[in-house]
Amino acid sequence: MKIEAKDLQSAYIKAANELKCSAINLEITQIKAARKGFLGFFKKDGIFEVSVKKDGEKRVKKPKNDRIEKSIRCDKAQKFTHSKFEPSSEDKFEPNITITQSDTQAEAQFAKPARKSTLNIDQSIFDSFHKIDDNQTAVSLDNILLEIRAGLDRLFGASLFDIQVSELSIYDADTIYIKLDGADAALMIGKEGYRYKAISYLIFNWINAKYNKGIRLEIAEFLKNQESSMAVYLNGVIERVELIGRAQTKPLDGVLVKIALEQLRQRFPDKYVGIKSSDEGKFIVINDFHKK
């Protein structure tokens, strides 16, 4: 029979429960290995071939004959006790002392054991231990990009979407720029960008937890188009700020909040630009800093 399980141990347990027999009497061979998936997605159990042994083999340990062993040990001990110990000339040890010597003099006759040489450590190797190489940051960032690309390739390679990583680079010191493109780019974005937001959160949680970096995700031209649309909308908000010194946006959703925040902070570096929340959602407020 064939069963599906995540590993060999699980296969034994499952087969024993289904066949109502001991796992010792089973022989299980893996036909297809399980797929671990990526980030909790696309997992798949392995396939195992199960057969029942005709005769369950049991390992039987030979009991030790304690009486025989004890008799042998006692006989050897008796022979050793009653025999006369006569060391050979090679075993004789004659210390270079006389009976009339005092304890202090006798101790002086024996050679003192040589002290172990101390380990000499070149302390200069620690001089640059905490110094950072000029190329270390660049190398580490290159390694991060390589690991991220490999992870993204595994993720989308296991999916049914025709999508690839078309660009991957350092956007700034705290942000990784990722651009995805392919025949299924529109499906990856979804209606009103709901699938874009889901993928963005998924990739961000992975990269932020592992590398402490944020992401700037572009799928086809979706992010660019959103930035252009937001720039048009913010023209009216900017005019109110320039006229009365303060303003606020309408409730914004998802990535639009971040886009509006970046554009307004760039436009008004000397004003307070922050995110507020209401029952309708998040919005951006712009006003003067409060002076004490």
PDB file of C-alpha atoms in Angstrom:
ATOM      1  CA  MET A   1       0.000   0.000   0.000  1.00  0.00           C
ATOM      2  CA  LYS A   2       1.018   3.620  -0.454  1.00  0.00           C
ATOM      3  CA  ILE A   3       0.588   6.407   2.075  1.00  0.00           C
ATOM      4  CA  GLU A   4       1.402  10.102   2.254  1.00  0.00           C
ATOM      5  CA  ALA A   5       3.312  11.557   5.205  1.00  0.00           C
ATOM      6  CA  LYS A   6       5.658  14.440   5.937  1.00  0.00           C
ATOM      7  CA  ASP A   7       8.577  12.155   6.891  1.00  0.00           C
ATOM      8  CA  LEU A   8       9.565   8.511   7.462  1.00  0.00           C
ATOM      9  CA  GLN A   9       8.701   8.530  11.172  1.00  0.00           C
ATOM     10  CA  SER A  10       5.228   9.884  10.458  1.00  0.00           C
ATOM     11  CA  ALA A  11       4.826   7.234   7.757  1.00  0.00           C
ATOM     12  CA  TYR A  12       5.553   4.431  10.255  1.00  0.00           C
ATOM     13  CA  ILE A  13       3.066   5.843  12.755  1.00  0.00           C
ATOM     14  CA  LYS A  14       0.356   6.353  10.145  1.00  0.00           C
ATOM     15  CA  ALA A  15       0.858   2.908   8.584  1.00  0.00           C
ATOM     16  CA  ALA A  16       0.846   1.164  11.968  1.00  0.00           C
ATOM     17  CA  ASN A  17      -2.441   2.877  12.883  1.00  0.00           C
ATOM     18  CA  GLU A  18      -4.094   2.022   9.571  1.00  0.00           C
ATOM     19  CA  LEU A  19      -2.894  -1.610   9.487  1.00  0.00           C
ATOM     20  CA  LYS A  20      -3.360  -2.049  13.263  1.00  0.00           C
ATOM     21  CA  CYS A  21      -0.002  -3.681  13.766  1.00  0.00           C
ATOM     22  CA  SER A  22       3.340  -2.899  15.318  1.00  0.00           C
ATOM     23  CA  ALA A  23       5.722  -0.611  13.433  1.00  0.00           C
ATOM     24  CA  ILE A  24       8.440  -3.281  13.921  1.00  0.00           C
ATOM     25  CA  ASN A  25       6.631  -5.540  11.465  1.00  0.00           C
ATOM     26  CA  LEU A  26       6.562  -2.900   8.710  1.00  0.00           C
ATOM     27  CA  GLU A  27       8.934  -2.135   5.873  1.00  0.00           C
ATOM     28  CA  ILE A  28       8.572   1.364   4.437  1.00  0.00           C
ATOM     29  CA  THR A  29      10.350   2.752   1.387  1.00  0.00           C
ATOM     30  CA  GLN A  30      10.238   6.382   0.314  1.00  0.00           C
ATOM     31  CA  ILE A  31       9.006   6.790  -3.274  1.00  0.00           C
ATOM     32  CA  LYS A  32       8.740  10.568  -3.480  1.00  0.00           C
ATOM     33  CA  ALA A  33      10.325  13.037  -1.076  1.00  0.00           C
ATOM     34  CA  ALA A  34       8.225  15.608   0.740  1.00  0.00           C
ATOM     35  CA  ARG A  35       8.361  19.278  -0.294  1.00  0.00           C
ATOM     36  CA  LYS A  36       9.132  21.678   2.531  1.00  0.00           C
ATOM     37  CA  GLY A  37       7.742  24.666   0.643  1.00  0.00           C
ATOM     38  CA  PHE A  38       8.819  28.230   1.288  1.00  0.00           C
ATOM     39  CA  LEU A  39       7.719  30.547   4.098  1.00  0.00           C
ATOM     40  CA  GLY A  40       4.984  28.103   5.029  1.00  0.00           C
ATOM     41  CA  PHE A  41       3.535  27.890   1.498  1.00  0.00           C
ATOM     42  CA  PHE A  42       3.426  25.062  -1.062  1.00  0.00           C
ATOM     43  CA  LYS A  43       4.183  22.257   1.382  1.00  0.00           C
ATOM     44  CA  LYS A  44       3.501  18.714   0.150  1.00  0.00           C
ATOM     45  CA  ASP A  45       3.782  15.332   1.881  1.00  0.00           C
ATOM     46  CA  GLY A  46       6.020  12.587   0.564  1.00  0.00           C
ATOM     47  CA  ILE A  47       4.799   9.243  -0.778  1.00  0.00           C
ATOM     48  CA  PHE A  48       5.882   5.971   0.896  1.00  0.00           C
ATOM     49  CA  GLU A  49       5.464   2.287  -0.060  1.00  0.00           C
ATOM     50  CA  VAL A  50       4.393   0.138   2.913  1.00  0.00           C
ATOM     51  CA  SER A  51       4.666  -3.651   3.213  1.00  0.00           C
ATOM     52  CA  VAL A  52       4.171  -6.005   6.174  1.00  0.00           C
ATOM     53  CA  LYS A  53       6.937  -8.445   7.096  1.00  0.00           C
ATOM     54  CA  LYS A  54       5.947 -12.130   7.146  1.00  0.00           C
ATOM     55  CA  ASP A  55       7.684 -12.794  10.433  1.00  0.00           C
ATOM     56  CA  GLY A  56       8.434  -9.933  12.752  1.00  0.00           C
ATOM     57  CA  GLU A  57      12.094 -10.001  13.536  1.00  0.00           C
ATOM     58  CA  LYS A  58      12.972  -9.358  17.126  1.00  0.00           C
ATOM     59  CA  ARG A  59      16.428  -8.834  18.425  1.00  0.00           C
ATOM     60  CA  VAL A  60      17.212 -10.989  21.432  1.00  0.00           C
ATOM     61  CA  LYS A  61      20.191 -10.114  23.540  1.00  0.00           C
ATOM     62  CA  LYS A  62      22.136 -13.046  24.968  1.00  0.00           C
ATOM     63  CA  PRO A  63      21.956 -12.956  28.760  1.00  0.00           C
ATOM     64  CA  LYS A  64      25.255 -12.703  30.477  1.00  0.00           C
ATOM     65  CA  ASN A  65      26.291 -15.660  32.629  1.00  0.00           C
ATOM     66  CA  ASP A  66      26.942 -13.723  35.830  1.00  0.00           C
ATOM     67  CA  ARG A  67      27.929 -16.780  37.813  1.00  0.00           C
ATOM     68  CA  ILE A  68      30.696 -17.820  35.395  1.00  0.00           C
ATOM     69  CA  GLU A  69      32.092 -14.282  35.187  1.00  0.00           C
ATOM     70  CA  LYS A  70      32.049 -13.865  38.977  1.00  0.00           C
ATOM     71  CA  SER A  71      33.832 -17.227  39.429  1.00  0.00           C
ATOM     72  CA  ILE A  72      36.569 -16.244  36.980  1.00  0.00           C
ATOM     73  CA  ARG A  73      37.088 -12.862  38.665  1.00  0.00           C
ATOM     74  CA  CYS A  74      37.288 -14.438  42.156  1.00  0.00           C
ATOM     75  CA  ASP A  75      39.778 -17.104  40.988  1.00  0.00           C
ATOM     76  CA  LYS A  76      42.053 -14.452  39.459  1.00  0.00           C
ATOM     77  CA  ALA A  77      41.874 -12.340  42.622  1.00  0.00           C
ATOM     78  CA  GLN A  78      42.864 -15.320  44.819  1.00  0.00           C
ATOM     79  CA  LYS A  79      45.843 -16.236  42.626  1.00  0.00           C
ATOM     80  CA  PHE A  80      47.037 -12.645  42.697  1.00  0.00           C
ATOM     81  CA  THR A  81      46.739 -12.438  46.515  1.00  0.00           C
ATOM     82  CA  HIS A  82      48.587 -15.652  47.307  1.00  0.00           C
ATOM     83  CA  SER A  83      51.341 -15.315  44.739  1.00  0.00           C
ATOM     84  CA  LYS A  84      54.676 -13.740  45.703  1.00  0.00           C
ATOM     85  CA  PHE A  85      55.310 -10.476  43.938  1.00  0.00           C
ATOM     86  CA  GLU A  86      58.869 -10.388  42.625  1.00  0.00           C
ATOM     87  CA  PRO A  87      59.524  -7.498  40.259  1.00  0.00           C
ATOM     88  CA  SER A  88      62.069  -7.932  37.534  1.00  0.00           C
ATOM     89  CA  SER A  89      65.226  -5.905  37.323  1.00  0.00           C
ATOM     90  CA  GLU A  90      63.533  -3.583  34.864  1.00  0.00           C
ATOM     91  CA  ASP A  91      60.710  -2.893  37.329  1.00  0.00           C
ATOM     92  CA  LYS A  92      62.957  -2.201  40.354  1.00  0.00           C
ATOM     93  CA  PHE A  93      63.211   1.404  41.438  1.00  0.00           C
ATOM     94  CA  GLU A  94      66.093   2.534  43.652  1.00  0.00           C
ATOM     95  CA  PRO A  95      65.733   6.113  44.890  1.00  0.00           C
ATOM     96  CA  ASN A  96      68.939   8.002  45.457  1.00  0.00           C
ATOM     97  CA  ILE A  97      68.422   8.439  49.237  1.00  0.00           C
ATOM     98  CA  THR A  98      69.615   6.785  52.466  1.00  0.00           C
ATOM     99  CA  ILE A  99      67.658   5.762  55.547  1.00  0.00           C
ATOM    100  CA  THR A 100      69.342   8.410  57.731  1.00  0.00           C
ATOM    101  CA  GLN A 101      68.298  11.330  55.556  1.00  0.00           C
ATOM    102  CA  SER A 102      65.625  13.668  56.841  1.00  0.00           C
ATOM    103  CA  ASP A 103      62.353  14.111  55.007  1.00  0.00           C
ATOM    104  CA  THR A 104      63.424  17.488  53.693  1.00  0.00           C
ATOM    105  CA  GLN A 105      66.680  16.117  52.326  1.00  0.00           C
ATOM    106  CA  ALA A 106      64.916  13.117  50.832  1.00  0.00           C
ATOM    107  CA  GLU A 107      62.450  15.267  49.008  1.00  0.00           C
ATOM    108  CA  ALA A 108      65.343  17.307  47.634  1.00  0.00           C
ATOM    109  CA  GLN A 109      66.899  14.181  46.077  1.00  0.00           C
ATOM    110  CA  PHE A 110      63.962  13.649  43.745  1.00  0.00           C
ATOM    111  CA  ALA A 111      63.873  15.703  40.595  1.00  0.00           C
ATOM    112  CA  LYS A 112      61.060  18.225  40.495  1.00  0.00           C
ATOM    113  CA  PRO A 113      58.649  17.732  37.603  1.00  0.00           C
ATOM    114  CA  ALA A 114      59.149  20.180  34.788  1.00  0.00           C
ATOM    115  CA  ARG A 115      56.560  22.934  34.620  1.00  0.00           C
ATOM    116  CA  LYS A 116      54.392  23.087  31.557  1.00  0.00           C
ATOM    117  CA  SER A 117      55.385  25.858  29.235  1.00  0.00           C
ATOM    118  CA  THR A 118      52.879  28.677  29.104  1.00  0.00           C
ATOM    119  CA  LEU A 119      51.025  29.340  25.846  1.00  0.00           C
ATOM    120  CA  ASN A 120      52.340  32.448  24.188  1.00  0.00           C
ATOM    121  CA  ILE A 121      49.530  34.285  22.399  1.00  0.00           C
ATOM    122  CA  ASP A 122      50.220  37.009  19.926  1.00  0.00           C
ATOM    123  CA  GLN A 123      47.937  39.758  21.251  1.00  0.00           C
ATOM    124  CA  SER A 124      48.311  41.742  18.051  1.00  0.00           C
ATOM    125  CA  ILE A 125      45.605  39.644  16.406  1.00  0.00           C
ATOM    126  CA  PHE A 126      43.052  41.357  18.625  1.00  0.00           C
ATOM    127  CA  ASP A 127      44.096  44.863  17.637  1.00  0.00           C
ATOM    128  CA  SER A 128      41.859  44.911  14.556  1.00  0.00           C
ATOM    129  CA  PHE A 129      39.196  42.519  15.872  1.00  0.00           C
ATOM    130  CA  HIS A 130      36.503  45.195  16.103  1.00  0.00           C
ATOM    131  CA  LYS A 131      37.619  47.163  13.077  1.00  0.00           C
ATOM    132  CA  ILE A 132      35.320  46.952  10.049  1.00  0.00           C
ATOM    133  CA  ASP A 133      36.859  46.390   6.666  1.00  0.00           C
ATOM    134  CA  ASP A 134      36.011  49.009   4.058  1.00  0.00           C
ATOM    135  CA  ASN A 135      34.610  46.331   1.742  1.00  0.00           C
ATOM    136  CA  GLN A 136      32.760  44.397   4.475  1.00  0.00           C
ATOM    137  CA  THR A 137      29.512  46.401   4.166  1.00  0.00           C
ATOM    138  CA  ALA A 138      29.394  46.077   0.397  1.00  0.00           C
ATOM    139  CA  VAL A 139      30.152  42.353   0.546  1.00  0.00           C
ATOM    140  CA  SER A 140      27.492  41.728   3.178  1.00  0.00           C
ATOM    141  CA  LEU A 141      24.887  43.667   1.158  1.00  0.00           C
ATOM    142  CA  ASP A 142      25.782  41.672  -1.939  1.00  0.00           C
ATOM    143  CA  ASN A 143      25.301  38.452   0.042  1.00  0.00           C
ATOM    144  CA  ILE A 144      21.921  39.680   1.296  1.00  0.00           C
ATOM    145  CA  LEU A 145      20.779  40.413  -2.259  1.00  0.00           C
ATOM    146  CA  LEU A 146      21.920  36.977  -3.410  1.00  0.00           C
ATOM    147  CA  GLU A 147      20.043  35.267  -0.571  1.00  0.00           C
ATOM    148  CA  ILE A 148      16.891  37.314  -1.198  1.00  0.00           C
ATOM    149  CA  ARG A 149      16.957  36.536  -4.920  1.00  0.00           C
ATOM    150  CA  ALA A 150      17.398  32.821  -4.212  1.00  0.00           C
ATOM    151  CA  GLY A 151      14.485  32.904  -1.756  1.00  0.00           C
ATOM    152  CA  LEU A 152      12.208  34.774  -4.177  1.00  0.00           C
ATOM    153  CA  ASP A 153      13.101  32.384  -6.992  1.00  0.00           C
ATOM    154  CA  ARG A 154      12.131  29.428  -4.788  1.00  0.00           C
ATOM    155  CA  LEU A 155       8.895  31.140  -3.737  1.00  0.00           C
ATOM    156  CA  PHE A 156       7.632  32.021  -7.202  1.00  0.00           C
ATOM    157  CA  GLY A 157       9.106  28.879  -8.748  1.00  0.00           C
ATOM    158  CA  ALA A 158       6.818  26.822  -6.497  1.00  0.00           C
ATOM    159  CA  SER A 159       3.762  28.931  -7.378  1.00  0.00           C
ATOM    160  CA  LEU A 160       1.557  28.730 -10.464  1.00  0.00           C
ATOM    161  CA  PHE A 161       2.216  32.339 -11.489  1.00  0.00           C
ATOM    162  CA  ASP A 162       4.409  33.233 -14.450  1.00  0.00           C
ATOM    163  CA  ILE A 163       6.388  35.884 -12.560  1.00  0.00           C
ATOM    164  CA  GLN A 164      10.111  36.558 -12.123  1.00  0.00           C
ATOM    165  CA  VAL A 165      12.404  38.933 -10.272  1.00  0.00           C
ATOM    166  CA  SER A 166      13.373  41.454 -12.962  1.00  0.00           C
ATOM    167  CA  GLU A 167      15.325  43.811 -10.676  1.00  0.00           C
ATOM    168  CA  LEU A 168      16.778  43.607  -7.170  1.00  0.00           C
ATOM    169  CA  SER A 169      18.923  46.371  -5.663  1.00  0.00           C
ATOM    170  CA  ILE A 170      19.642  48.531  -2.615  1.00  0.00           C
ATOM    171  CA  TYR A 171      17.128  51.408  -2.582  1.00  0.00           C
ATOM    172  CA  ASP A 172      18.675  53.083   0.475  1.00  0.00           C
ATOM    173  CA  ALA A 173      20.451  52.071   3.687  1.00  0.00           C
ATOM    174  CA  ASP A 174      17.283  50.559   5.156  1.00  0.00           C
ATOM    175  CA  THR A 175      15.338  49.461   2.073  1.00  0.00           C
ATOM    176  CA  ILE A 176      15.612  46.735  -0.562  1.00  0.00           C
ATOM    177  CA  TYR A 177      14.083  47.463  -3.987  1.00  0.00           C
ATOM    178  CA  ILE A 178      12.328  44.487  -5.588  1.00  0.00           C
ATOM    179  CA  LYS A 179      10.691  44.514  -9.013  1.00  0.00           C
ATOM    180  CA  LEU A 180       8.598  41.589 -10.239  1.00  0.00           C
ATOM    181  CA  ASP A 181       7.436  41.201 -13.821  1.00  0.00           C
ATOM    182  CA  GLY A 182       5.998  38.535 -16.086  1.00  0.00           C
ATOM    183  CA  ALA A 183       2.929  37.374 -17.942  1.00  0.00           C
ATOM    184  CA  ASP A 184       0.913  37.077 -14.705  1.00  0.00           C
ATOM    185  CA  ALA A 185       1.900  40.468 -13.272  1.00  0.00           C
ATOM    186  CA  ALA A 186      -1.716  41.698 -13.374  1.00  0.00           C
ATOM    187  CA  LEU A 187      -2.852  38.613 -11.429  1.00  0.00           C
ATOM    188  CA  MET A 188      -0.157  39.256  -8.836  1.00  0.00           C
ATOM    189  CA  ILE A 189      -1.512  42.779  -8.316  1.00  0.00           C
ATOM    190  CA  GLY A 190      -5.170  41.733  -8.032  1.00  0.00           C
ATOM    191  CA  LYS A 191      -8.302  43.854  -8.007  1.00  0.00           C
ATOM    192  CA  GLU A 192      -7.629  47.210  -6.326  1.00  0.00           C
ATOM    193  CA  GLY A 193      -4.147  45.935  -5.408  1.00  0.00           C
ATOM    194  CA  TYR A 194      -5.332  43.496  -2.717  1.00  0.00           C
ATOM    195  CA  ARG A 195      -2.959  40.744  -3.876  1.00  0.00           C
ATOM    196  CA  TYR A 196      -0.116  43.239  -4.192  1.00  0.00           C
ATOM    197  CA  LYS A 197      -0.604  44.192  -0.528  1.00  0.00           C
ATOM    198  CA  ALA A 198      -0.651  40.545   0.569  1.00  0.00           C
ATOM    199  CA  ILE A 199       2.595  39.735  -1.276  1.00  0.00           C
ATOM    200  CA  SER A 200       4.172  42.959  -0.030  1.00  0.00           C
ATOM    201  CA  TYR A 201       3.379  42.079   3.605  1.00  0.00           C
ATOM    202  CA  LEU A 202       4.628  38.520   3.103  1.00  0.00           C
ATOM    203  CA  ILE A 203       7.993  39.549   1.648  1.00  0.00           C
ATOM    204  CA  PHE A 204       8.404  42.422   4.118  1.00  0.00           C
ATOM    205  CA  ASN A 205       7.864  40.190   7.167  1.00  0.00           C
ATOM    206  CA  TRP A 206      10.467  37.747   5.875  1.00  0.00           C
ATOM    207  CA  ILE A 207      13.138  40.320   4.933  1.00  0.00           C
ATOM    208  CA  ASN A 208      12.578  42.561   7.958  1.00  0.00           C
ATOM    209  CA  ALA A 209      12.775  39.654  10.409  1.00  0.00           C
ATOM    210  CA  LYS A 210      15.919  38.156   8.840  1.00  0.00           C
ATOM    211  CA  TYR A 211      17.848  41.210   7.591  1.00  0.00           C
ATOM    212  CA  ASN A 212      16.213  44.123   9.459  1.00  0.00           C
ATOM    213  CA  LYS A 213      15.441  45.842   6.143  1.00  0.00           C
ATOM    214  CA  GLY A 214      12.301  47.326   4.622  1.00  0.00           C
ATOM    215  CA  ILE A 215      11.215  46.736   1.044  1.00  0.00           C
ATOM    216  CA  ARG A 216      10.002  48.772  -1.907  1.00  0.00           C
ATOM    217  CA  LEU A 217       8.017  46.350  -4.052  1.00  0.00           C
ATOM    218  CA  GLU A 218       7.186  47.066  -7.660  1.00  0.00           C
ATOM    219  CA  ILE A 219       5.087  44.701  -9.781  1.00  0.00           C
ATOM    220  CA  ALA A 220       5.196  45.709 -13.445  1.00  0.00           C
ATOM    221  CA  GLU A 221       4.349  49.466 -13.284  1.00  0.00           C
ATOM    222  CA  PHE A 222       1.829  49.281 -10.411  1.00  0.00           C
ATOM    223  CA  LEU A 223       3.829  51.234  -7.831  1.00  0.00           C
ATOM    224  CA  LYS A 224       4.899  53.853 -10.380  1.00  0.00           C
ATOM    225  CA  ASN A 225       1.283  54.407 -11.454  1.00  0.00           C
ATOM    226  CA  GLN A 226       0.143  54.669  -7.833  1.00  0.00           C
ATOM    227  CA  GLU A 227       2.815  57.294  -7.147  1.00  0.00           C
ATOM    228  CA  SER A 228       1.724  59.308 -10.186  1.00  0.00           C
ATOM    229  CA  SER A 229      -1.941  59.181  -9.165  1.00  0.00           C
ATOM    230  CA  MET A 230      -1.113  60.173  -5.589  1.00  0.00           C
ATOM    231  CA  ALA A 231       0.997  63.105  -6.795  1.00  0.00           C
ATOM    232  CA  VAL A 232      -2.005  64.435  -8.725  1.00  0.00           C
ATOM    233  CA  TYR A 233      -4.280  64.080  -5.679  1.00  0.00           C
ATOM    234  CA  LEU A 234      -1.777  65.720  -3.313  1.00  0.00           C
ATOM    235  CA  ASN A 235      -1.621  68.904  -5.402  1.00  0.00           C
ATOM    236  CA  GLY A 236      -4.796  70.153  -3.703  1.00  0.00           C
ATOM    237  CA  VAL A 237      -3.489  69.180  -0.237  1.00  0.00           C
ATOM    238  CA  ILE A 238      -0.218  71.009  -0.890  1.00  0.00           C
ATOM    239  CA  GLU A 239      -2.110  74.156  -1.969  1.00  0.00           C
ATOM    240  CA  ARG A 240      -4.060  74.203   1.331  1.00  0.00           C
ATOM    241  CA  VAL A 241      -0.867  73.811   3.334  1.00  0.00           C
ATOM    242  CA  GLU A 242       0.758  76.707   1.473  1.00  0.00           C
ATOM    243  CA  LEU A 243      -2.366  78.817   1.953  1.00  0.00           C
ATOM    244  CA  ILE A 244      -3.279  78.209   5.628  1.00  0.00           C
ATOM    245  CA  GLY A 245      -0.248  76.320   6.919  1.00  0.00           C
ATOM    246  CA  ARG A 246      -1.951  72.978   7.605  1.00  0.00           C
ATOM    247  CA  ALA A 247      -4.074  70.289   5.938  1.00  0.00           C
ATOM    248  CA  GLN A 248      -4.893  66.610   5.954  1.00  0.00           C
ATOM    249  CA  THR A 249      -5.543  63.950   3.334  1.00  0.00           C
ATOM    250  CA  LYS A 250      -8.573  61.751   2.884  1.00  0.00           C
ATOM    251  CA  PRO A 251      -8.447  58.227   4.399  1.00  0.00           C
ATOM    252  CA  LEU A 252      -5.932  56.208   2.424  1.00  0.00           C
ATOM    253  CA  ASP A 253      -5.423  52.479   2.139  1.00  0.00           C
ATOM    254  CA  GLY A 254      -2.379  50.215   2.118  1.00  0.00           C
ATOM    255  CA  VAL A 255       0.588  51.372   0.101  1.00  0.00           C
ATOM    256  CA  LEU A 256      -1.045  54.745  -0.653  1.00  0.00           C
ATOM    257  CA  VAL A 257      -0.405  55.842   2.933  1.00  0.00           C
ATOM    258  CA  LYS A 258       3.309  55.241   2.553  1.00  0.00           C
ATOM    259  CA  ILE A 259       3.436  56.922  -0.863  1.00  0.00           C
ATOM    260  CA  ALA A 260       1.612  60.024   0.393  1.00  0.00           C
ATOM    261  CA  LEU A 261       3.812  60.186   3.497  1.00  0.00           C
ATOM    262  CA  GLU A 262       7.019  60.076   1.443  1.00  0.00           C
ATOM    263  CA  GLN A 263       5.848  62.727  -1.039  1.00  0.00           C
ATOM    264  CA  LEU A 264       4.554  65.155   1.599  1.00  0.00           C
ATOM    265  CA  ARG A 265       7.640  64.844   3.814  1.00  0.00           C
ATOM    266  CA  GLN A 266       9.805  65.542   0.799  1.00  0.00           C
ATOM    267  CA  ARG A 267       7.674  68.587  -0.060  1.00  0.00           C
ATOM    268  CA  PHE A 268       7.488  69.953   3.531  1.00  0.00           C
ATOM    269  CA  PRO A 269      10.728  69.052   5.350  1.00  0.00           C
ATOM    270  CA  ASP A 270      10.175  71.816   7.950  1.00  0.00           C
ATOM    271  CA  LYS A 271       6.651  70.778   8.929  1.00  0.00           C
ATOM    272  CA  TYR A 272       5.191  67.929  10.927  1.00  0.00           C
ATOM    273  CA  VAL A 273       3.907  65.223   8.547  1.00  0.00           C
ATOM    274  CA  GLY A 274       2.493  62.184  10.299  1.00  0.00           C
ATOM    275  CA  ILE A 275      -0.040  59.369  10.103  1.00  0.00           C
ATOM    276  CA  LYS A 276      -3.282  59.511  12.062  1.00  0.00           C
ATOM    277  CA  SER A 277      -6.023  56.899  12.418  1.00  0.00           C
ATOM    278  CA  SER A 278      -9.797  57.203  12.422  1.00  0.00           C
ATOM    279  CA  ASP A 279     -12.780  54.902  12.088  1.00  0.00           C
ATOM    280  CA  GLU A 280     -12.594  55.336   8.317  1.00  0.00           C
ATOM    281  CA  GLY A 281      -8.906  54.478   8.078  1.00  0.00           C
ATOM    282  CA  LYS A 282      -5.490  56.121   8.116  1.00  0.00           C
ATOM    283  CA  PHE A 283      -4.780  59.624   6.825  1.00  0.00           C
ATOM    284  CA  ILE A 284      -1.871  62.086   6.719  1.00  0.00           C
ATOM    285  CA  VAL A 285      -1.827  65.375   8.621  1.00  0.00           C
ATOM    286  CA  ILE A 286       0.448  68.328   7.897  1.00  0.00           C
ATOM    287  CA  ASN A 287       0.954  71.221  10.290  1.00  0.00           C
ATOM    288  CA  ASP A 288       3.595  73.260  12.097  1.00  0.00           C
ATOM    289  CA  PHE A 289       5.727  71.767  14.836  1.00  0.00           C
ATOM    290  CA  HIS A 290       4.499  72.786  18.280  1.00  0.00           C
ATOM    291  CA  LYS A 291       6.953  75.173  19.911  1.00  0.00           C
ATOM    292  CA  LYS A 292       7.390  75.076  23.682  1.00  0.00           C
TER     293      LYS A 292
END
